[in-house]
Short mmCIF file of C-alpha atoms and ligand atoms in Angstrom, two decimals:
data_model
loop_
_atom_site.label_atom_id
_atom_site.label_comp_id
_atom_site.label_asym_id
_atom_site.label_seq_id
_atom_site.Cartn_x
_atom_site.Cartn_y
_atom_site.Cartn_z
CA UNK A 1 -2.49 26.13 -184.85
CA UNK A 2 -0.47 23.56 -182.84
CA UNK A 3 1.28 20.62 -184.49
CA UNK A 4 4.51 18.85 -185.36
CA UNK A 5 4.75 19.72 -189.03
CA UNK A 6 8.40 20.68 -189.56
CA UNK A 7 7.96 21.31 -193.29
CA UNK A 8 5.14 23.78 -192.64
CA UNK A 9 7.08 25.47 -189.82
CA UNK A 10 10.14 25.83 -192.06
CA UNK A 11 8.04 27.26 -194.90
CA UNK A 12 6.53 29.89 -192.57
CA UNK A 13 9.97 30.87 -191.27
CA UNK A 14 11.38 31.16 -194.82
CA UNK A 15 8.46 33.47 -195.50
CA UNK A 16 9.52 35.81 -192.65
CA UNK A 17 6.77 34.57 -190.34
CA UNK A 18 7.16 33.70 -186.65
CA UNK A 19 6.72 30.20 -185.17
CA UNK A 20 6.78 29.08 -181.53
CA UNK A 21 9.43 26.39 -181.05
CA UNK A 22 10.23 23.95 -178.25
CA UNK A 23 13.62 23.94 -176.56
CA UNK A 24 14.91 22.06 -173.52
CA UNK A 25 14.58 25.26 -171.42
CA UNK A 26 11.33 27.04 -172.39
CA UNK A 27 9.39 27.59 -175.62
CA UNK A 28 10.76 30.32 -177.87
CA UNK A 29 9.06 32.61 -180.37
CA UNK A 30 11.25 32.19 -183.44
CA UNK A 31 11.92 34.13 -186.62
CA UNK A 32 14.79 34.55 -189.09
CA UNK A 33 17.49 36.22 -186.95
CA UNK A 34 19.02 37.84 -190.04
CA UNK A 35 15.76 39.40 -191.26
CA UNK A 36 14.57 42.73 -189.88
CA UNK A 37 11.04 41.96 -191.06
CA UNK A 38 10.85 38.68 -189.14
CA UNK A 39 12.52 40.06 -186.01
CA UNK A 40 10.10 43.01 -185.98
CA UNK A 41 7.22 40.52 -185.93
CA UNK A 42 8.71 38.79 -182.87
CA UNK A 43 8.88 42.06 -180.94
CA UNK A 44 5.34 42.96 -182.01
CA UNK A 45 3.76 39.60 -181.05
CA UNK A 46 5.43 39.69 -177.62
CA UNK A 47 4.90 43.41 -177.12
CA UNK A 48 8.52 43.46 -176.12
CA UNK A 49 10.43 46.77 -175.98
CA UNK A 50 12.90 47.09 -178.88
CA UNK A 51 15.63 47.80 -176.30
CA UNK A 52 15.68 44.15 -175.15
CA UNK A 53 17.98 42.01 -177.37
CA UNK A 54 17.15 38.49 -178.61
CA UNK A 55 19.04 35.19 -178.44
CA UNK A 56 20.10 33.72 -181.80
CA UNK A 57 19.66 29.92 -182.00
CA UNK A 58 21.97 27.74 -184.12
CA UNK A 59 22.17 24.02 -184.88
CA UNK A 60 25.92 23.73 -185.27
CA UNK A 61 28.73 24.84 -182.95
CA UNK A 62 30.68 26.30 -185.89
CA UNK A 63 27.92 28.77 -186.69
CA UNK A 64 29.29 30.87 -183.86
CA UNK A 65 32.04 31.93 -186.28
CA UNK A 66 29.57 33.20 -188.88
CA UNK A 67 27.78 35.35 -186.29
CA UNK A 68 30.60 36.53 -184.00
CA UNK A 69 33.83 38.39 -184.71
CA UNK A 70 35.80 37.13 -181.75
CA UNK A 71 35.49 33.92 -179.79
CA UNK A 72 37.59 33.93 -176.59
CA UNK A 73 39.12 30.68 -175.36
CA UNK A 74 36.74 30.50 -172.43
CA UNK A 75 33.81 30.75 -174.83
CA UNK A 76 35.24 27.86 -176.88
CA UNK A 77 35.58 25.75 -173.72
CA UNK A 78 32.01 26.49 -172.66
CA UNK A 79 30.64 25.71 -176.13
CA UNK A 80 32.52 22.39 -176.19
CA UNK A 81 31.23 21.46 -172.75
CA UNK A 82 27.63 22.62 -172.89
CA UNK A 83 26.32 22.90 -176.49
CA UNK A 84 23.76 21.75 -177.35
CA UNK A 85 22.33 22.87 -174.01
CA UNK A 86 21.02 25.64 -171.78
CA UNK A 87 23.96 28.02 -172.21
CA UNK A 88 23.79 31.33 -174.11
CA UNK A 89 27.01 33.18 -174.85
CA UNK A 90 27.39 36.85 -175.71
CA UNK A 91 30.04 37.79 -178.26
CA UNK A 92 30.92 40.76 -180.53
CA UNK A 93 28.60 40.52 -183.52
CA UNK A 94 29.37 40.40 -187.23
CA UNK A 95 27.56 42.73 -189.61
CA UNK A 96 25.23 40.03 -190.94
CA UNK A 97 23.35 40.21 -187.63
CA UNK A 98 20.93 43.14 -187.95
CA UNK A 99 20.91 45.80 -185.22
CA UNK A 100 17.28 45.11 -184.36
CA UNK A 101 18.18 41.53 -183.28
CA UNK A 102 20.71 42.82 -180.73
CA UNK A 103 18.72 45.95 -179.82
CA UNK A 104 21.53 48.08 -181.24
CA UNK A 105 24.19 46.45 -179.03
CA UNK A 106 27.57 45.52 -180.55
CA UNK A 107 27.20 42.00 -179.09
CA UNK A 108 25.03 39.07 -180.09
CA UNK A 109 23.67 36.34 -177.79
CA UNK A 110 24.01 32.82 -179.29
CA UNK A 111 22.77 29.41 -178.16
CA UNK A 112 22.54 25.89 -179.58
CA UNK A 113 19.40 24.39 -178.00
CA UNK A 114 18.99 20.71 -177.22
CA UNK A 115 15.65 19.65 -178.62
CA UNK A 116 15.42 17.18 -181.53
CA UNK A 117 12.49 18.91 -183.28
CA UNK A 118 14.05 22.34 -183.14
CA UNK A 119 17.48 21.09 -184.18
CA UNK A 120 15.86 19.38 -187.17
CA UNK A 121 13.92 22.52 -188.00
CA UNK A 122 17.12 24.60 -187.87
CA UNK A 123 18.86 22.13 -190.16
CA UNK A 124 16.17 22.77 -192.80
CA UNK A 125 16.93 26.51 -192.78
CA UNK A 126 19.89 28.44 -194.10
CA UNK A 127 19.57 31.08 -191.39
CA UNK A 128 19.65 31.00 -187.55
CA UNK A 129 16.53 31.70 -185.47
CA UNK A 130 16.13 34.64 -183.12
CA UNK A 131 13.88 33.51 -180.28
CA UNK A 132 12.94 35.11 -176.99
CA UNK A 133 10.76 33.12 -174.61
CA UNK A 134 7.29 32.78 -176.16
CA UNK A 135 5.37 34.72 -173.52
CA UNK A 136 3.91 38.22 -173.59
CA UNK A 137 6.53 40.63 -172.21
CA UNK A 138 6.94 40.30 -168.43
CA UNK A 139 4.75 37.20 -168.02
CA UNK A 140 5.75 33.65 -167.00
CA UNK A 141 7.74 31.74 -169.65
CA UNK A 142 5.92 28.84 -171.36
CA UNK A 143 7.12 25.27 -170.81
CA UNK A 144 4.31 23.55 -172.78
CA UNK A 145 2.73 24.23 -176.18
CA UNK A 146 -0.59 24.86 -174.41
CA UNK A 147 0.97 27.70 -172.38
CA UNK A 148 2.01 29.39 -175.62
CA UNK A 149 -1.42 28.81 -177.11
CA UNK A 150 -3.16 30.41 -174.13
CA UNK A 151 -0.93 33.48 -174.25
CA UNK A 152 -0.32 34.11 -177.95
CA UNK A 153 -3.00 32.37 -180.00
CA UNK A 154 -4.31 34.60 -182.77
CA UNK A 155 -1.03 36.53 -182.79
CA UNK A 156 1.20 33.82 -184.31
CA UNK A 157 0.50 31.39 -187.17
CA UNK A 158 1.98 28.17 -185.74
CA UNK A 159 3.18 26.46 -182.56
CA UNK A 160 5.54 23.53 -183.01
CA UNK A 161 4.65 21.08 -180.24
CA UNK A 162 7.69 19.37 -178.74
CA UNK A 163 6.09 18.32 -175.46
CA UNK A 164 6.96 19.62 -172.00
CA UNK A 165 10.36 21.33 -171.74
CA UNK A 166 12.89 19.15 -170.01
CA UNK A 167 14.68 21.84 -167.96
CA UNK A 168 11.80 24.26 -167.41
CA UNK A 169 13.97 27.35 -166.70
CA UNK A 170 15.60 29.68 -169.25
CA UNK A 171 19.23 29.31 -170.32
CA UNK A 172 22.16 30.74 -168.38
CA UNK A 173 23.55 33.79 -170.21
CA UNK A 174 27.32 34.35 -170.09
CA UNK A 175 29.33 37.24 -171.56
CA UNK A 176 33.08 37.91 -171.50
CA UNK A 177 35.16 40.82 -170.22
CA UNK A 178 38.78 40.65 -171.35
CA UNK A 179 38.12 37.01 -172.12
CA UNK A 180 36.84 36.25 -168.61
CA UNK A 181 33.28 34.95 -168.15
CA UNK A 182 30.62 37.15 -166.55
CA UNK A 183 27.14 35.83 -165.86
CA UNK A 184 24.32 38.02 -167.18
CA UNK A 185 21.49 35.71 -166.19
CA UNK A 186 21.64 32.56 -164.11
CA UNK A 187 19.44 29.82 -165.59
CA UNK A 188 19.22 26.10 -166.21
CA UNK A 189 23.00 25.67 -166.35
CA UNK A 190 24.14 25.97 -162.74
CA UNK A 191 27.04 27.93 -161.29
CA UNK A 192 28.66 24.63 -160.27
CA UNK A 193 28.49 23.34 -163.84
CA UNK A 194 30.01 26.57 -165.22
CA UNK A 195 32.78 26.54 -162.64
CA UNK A 196 33.66 22.96 -163.50
CA UNK A 197 34.73 24.15 -166.96
CA UNK A 198 35.96 27.71 -166.48
CA UNK A 199 37.71 26.99 -163.19
CA UNK A 200 38.77 29.75 -160.84
CA UNK A 201 42.19 29.77 -162.50
CA UNK A 202 40.57 31.01 -165.70
CA UNK A 203 38.24 33.48 -164.03
CA UNK A 204 39.49 36.76 -162.61
CA UNK A 205 37.89 36.17 -159.21
CA UNK A 206 34.80 34.71 -157.58
CA UNK A 207 32.74 37.85 -158.08
CA UNK A 208 33.17 37.40 -161.82
CA UNK A 209 30.77 34.55 -161.62
CA UNK A 210 28.25 36.70 -159.81
CA UNK A 211 25.14 37.67 -161.63
CA UNK A 212 25.05 41.07 -163.28
CA UNK A 213 22.28 41.48 -165.79
CA UNK A 214 21.87 44.79 -167.59
CA UNK A 215 18.43 45.52 -168.92
CA UNK A 216 16.64 42.93 -166.80
CA UNK A 217 13.52 44.24 -165.12
CA UNK A 218 12.76 43.38 -161.49
CA UNK A 219 9.32 41.96 -162.32
CA UNK A 220 10.07 39.57 -165.15
CA UNK A 221 8.50 36.09 -164.95
CA UNK A 222 5.52 37.38 -163.00
CA UNK A 223 2.06 35.82 -162.72
CA UNK A 224 -0.92 38.18 -162.59
CA UNK A 225 -1.87 36.93 -159.13
CA UNK A 226 -0.23 38.51 -156.08
CA UNK A 227 2.61 36.25 -154.90
CA UNK A 228 4.37 36.05 -151.54
CA UNK A 229 7.67 34.17 -151.32
CA UNK A 230 8.58 32.70 -147.95
CA UNK A 231 10.89 30.33 -146.10
CA UNK A 232 8.00 29.27 -143.88
CA UNK A 233 4.65 28.55 -145.54
CA UNK A 234 2.85 27.63 -142.29
CA UNK A 235 3.78 30.95 -140.67
CA UNK A 236 2.68 32.89 -143.76
CA UNK A 237 -0.64 31.03 -143.82
CA UNK A 238 -1.25 31.76 -140.14
CA UNK A 239 -0.49 35.44 -140.70
CA UNK A 240 -2.70 35.86 -143.78
CA UNK A 241 -6.37 36.75 -143.53
CA UNK A 242 -7.07 35.59 -147.09
CA UNK A 243 -9.22 32.60 -148.01
CA UNK A 244 -8.71 30.52 -151.19
CA UNK A 245 -4.95 30.74 -151.22
CA UNK A 246 -2.83 28.92 -153.83
CA UNK A 247 0.30 27.20 -152.49
CA UNK A 248 3.47 26.30 -154.35
CA UNK A 249 5.87 24.23 -152.26
CA UNK A 250 9.06 22.33 -152.95
CA UNK A 251 8.21 18.96 -151.38
CA UNK A 252 5.95 19.36 -148.38
CA UNK A 253 2.20 18.62 -148.54
CA UNK A 254 0.22 20.98 -146.33
CA UNK A 255 -3.46 20.76 -145.55
CA UNK A 256 -5.00 23.97 -144.31
CA UNK A 257 -8.54 25.38 -144.51
CA UNK A 258 -7.34 28.61 -146.16
CA UNK A 259 -5.80 26.72 -149.10
CA UNK A 260 -7.83 25.99 -152.22
CA UNK A 261 -5.06 24.39 -154.31
CA UNK A 262 -1.54 23.27 -153.51
CA UNK A 263 1.11 22.30 -156.03
CA UNK A 264 4.01 20.24 -154.72
CA UNK A 265 6.92 20.50 -157.15
CA UNK A 266 8.78 17.35 -156.12
CA UNK A 267 7.63 15.06 -153.33
CA UNK A 268 10.93 13.18 -153.68
CA UNK A 269 12.90 16.46 -153.19
CA UNK A 270 14.45 16.33 -156.66
CA UNK A 271 15.45 19.87 -157.61
CA UNK A 272 15.53 19.17 -161.37
CA UNK A 273 11.99 17.77 -161.27
CA UNK A 274 10.91 20.86 -159.32
CA UNK A 275 12.48 23.15 -161.96
CA UNK A 276 10.70 21.30 -164.75
CA UNK A 277 7.36 21.91 -163.03
CA UNK A 278 7.88 25.44 -161.67
CA UNK A 279 6.46 27.57 -164.50
CA UNK A 280 3.71 25.03 -165.21
CA UNK A 281 2.70 25.28 -161.54
CA UNK A 282 2.66 29.07 -161.70
CA UNK A 283 0.61 28.99 -164.93
CA UNK A 284 -1.89 26.62 -163.31
CA UNK A 285 -2.25 28.63 -160.10
CA UNK A 286 -2.46 31.93 -161.98
CA UNK A 287 -5.29 30.61 -164.20
CA UNK A 288 -7.45 30.07 -161.10
CA UNK A 289 -7.48 33.85 -160.43
CA UNK A 290 -7.06 33.34 -156.69
CA UNK A 291 -6.46 36.36 -154.43
CA UNK A 292 -3.00 35.15 -153.36
CA UNK A 293 -0.25 32.64 -154.13
CA UNK A 294 2.18 31.71 -151.36
CA UNK A 295 5.35 30.14 -152.75
CA UNK A 296 8.20 28.55 -150.88
CA UNK A 297 11.91 29.22 -151.42
CA UNK A 298 13.63 26.29 -153.16
CA UNK A 299 16.84 24.73 -151.78
CA UNK A 300 19.77 26.98 -152.74
CA UNK A 301 21.66 24.44 -154.80
CA UNK A 302 22.03 23.59 -158.49
CA UNK A 303 19.14 24.95 -160.54
CA UNK A 304 17.41 25.96 -157.26
CA UNK A 305 19.32 29.26 -157.23
CA UNK A 306 17.90 30.25 -160.63
CA UNK A 307 14.43 29.12 -159.53
CA UNK A 308 14.57 31.37 -156.47
CA UNK A 309 15.61 34.28 -158.66
CA UNK A 310 12.50 33.75 -160.83
CA UNK A 311 10.30 33.50 -157.74
CA UNK A 312 11.81 36.66 -156.26
CA UNK A 313 10.97 38.50 -159.46
CA UNK A 314 7.40 37.19 -159.35
CA UNK A 315 7.12 38.43 -155.76
CA UNK A 316 8.75 41.78 -156.65
CA UNK A 317 5.93 42.53 -159.06
CA UNK A 318 3.52 42.03 -156.18
CA UNK A 319 5.43 44.56 -154.12
CA UNK A 320 5.41 47.06 -156.97
CA UNK A 321 1.66 46.65 -157.36
CA UNK A 322 1.16 47.22 -153.64
CA UNK A 323 3.49 50.21 -153.58
O1 TXA B 1 16.36 29.48 -172.58
C1 TXA B 1 16.33 30.57 -173.16
O2 TXA B 1 17.26 31.38 -173.09
C2 TXA B 1 15.06 30.89 -173.98
C3 TXA B 1 14.98 29.90 -175.13
C4 TXA B 1 13.84 30.20 -176.04
O3 TXA B 1 16.19 29.86 -175.80
N1 TXA B 1 15.12 32.24 -174.45
C5 TXA B 1 14.99 33.31 -173.63
O4 TXA B 1 15.02 34.53 -174.29
O5 TXA B 1 14.82 33.22 -172.43
P1 TXA B 1 14.63 35.91 -173.61
O6 TXA B 1 14.64 36.89 -174.70
O7 TXA B 1 13.37 35.75 -172.86
O8 TXA B 1 15.83 36.21 -172.64
C6 TXA B 1 17.10 36.50 -173.20
C7 TXA B 1 17.94 37.28 -172.23
C8 TXA B 1 17.35 38.65 -171.99
O9 TXA B 1 17.48 38.94 -170.62
C9 TXA B 1 18.24 39.56 -172.82
O10 TXA B 1 18.32 40.85 -172.26
C10 TXA B 1 19.57 38.84 -172.77
O11 TXA B 1 19.24 37.47 -172.81
N2 TXA B 1 20.37 39.17 -173.97
C11 TXA B 1 20.12 38.83 -175.25
N3 TXA B 1 21.03 39.37 -176.07
C12 TXA B 1 21.88 40.07 -175.31
C13 TXA B 1 23.03 40.87 -175.57
N4 TXA B 1 23.48 41.06 -176.82
N5 TXA B 1 23.64 41.46 -174.52
C14 TXA B 1 23.19 41.28 -173.25
N6 TXA B 1 22.10 40.54 -172.93
C15 TXA B 1 21.46 39.94 -173.94
MG1 MG B 2 11.95 35.89 -171.43
#
């Protein structure tokens, strides 16, 4: 069932059930982060391996101190600058966080999302919400309630509909080594934004802000359709002997007899608009069950870097299937 009934959603969650929730990044599949029963249901509905830890969502910056043992200065600065928002931080966990939530790791991932419905829902609960993206394991993340419904209906009791996600890409995940930030996953918060707060003087060196993500599979975020990622769509079209190709481009409209549907992410070349539409475009093209999707690299700035990483993973699955 899809709706906006916060009282019903809260009652389900208090009863150890799972509920899909909107955030500014993507929809999450939420359950009581402190309850093994609820967290087990999240893993089961997603068919996610128990070795992949979950993000714990809070509605108050101070809740970090009830979940984490140590909060380095750089973490405090990042929280002040970017919460609520698309930043997840990884910190040593307190015992109240069950091992299943962190997949047995000594650290817990924490984020305060920026979505009015979900913040209100959290304020009705006396526990935080564990929530991975609300897609079956390995598939494209949902950015609309209808995406969740298509993928998980029948497996979860309720989807809280908060409209289309404003960012459209998952949060940026940052951990700390000796107090210095290390990026685990680049997402909706850009490298430039991070660097504006934890400047090079407070990072060990540039490579510290490189992406190093343990446990991430090469084919996350993948559609079922074969996908080729290119810098030159026209060349790829000329080379292909497929008909009925789906195209995903940044801004350019292309008409070509081999193309059955094209999605242009931002005709005005606005990278944030393109990010907002990226997963929706992939969902739409994938639903057509075409033989091939050709996608274009996004400009390598701001959120574009994280978008290209998602697209590379979608294309990597194609290569694995061909291998
Ligand atoms: O924007 C988001 O982050 C969305 C919304 C719903 O908040 N959530 C999300 O969750 O994308 P998920 O589970 O799809 O991705 C979380 C990532 C995974 O790559 C996971 O391995 C990593 O965060 N992660 C979570 N806890 C961790 C930990 N304790 N140590 C290292 N990585 C962790
Ligand atoms: Mg995910």
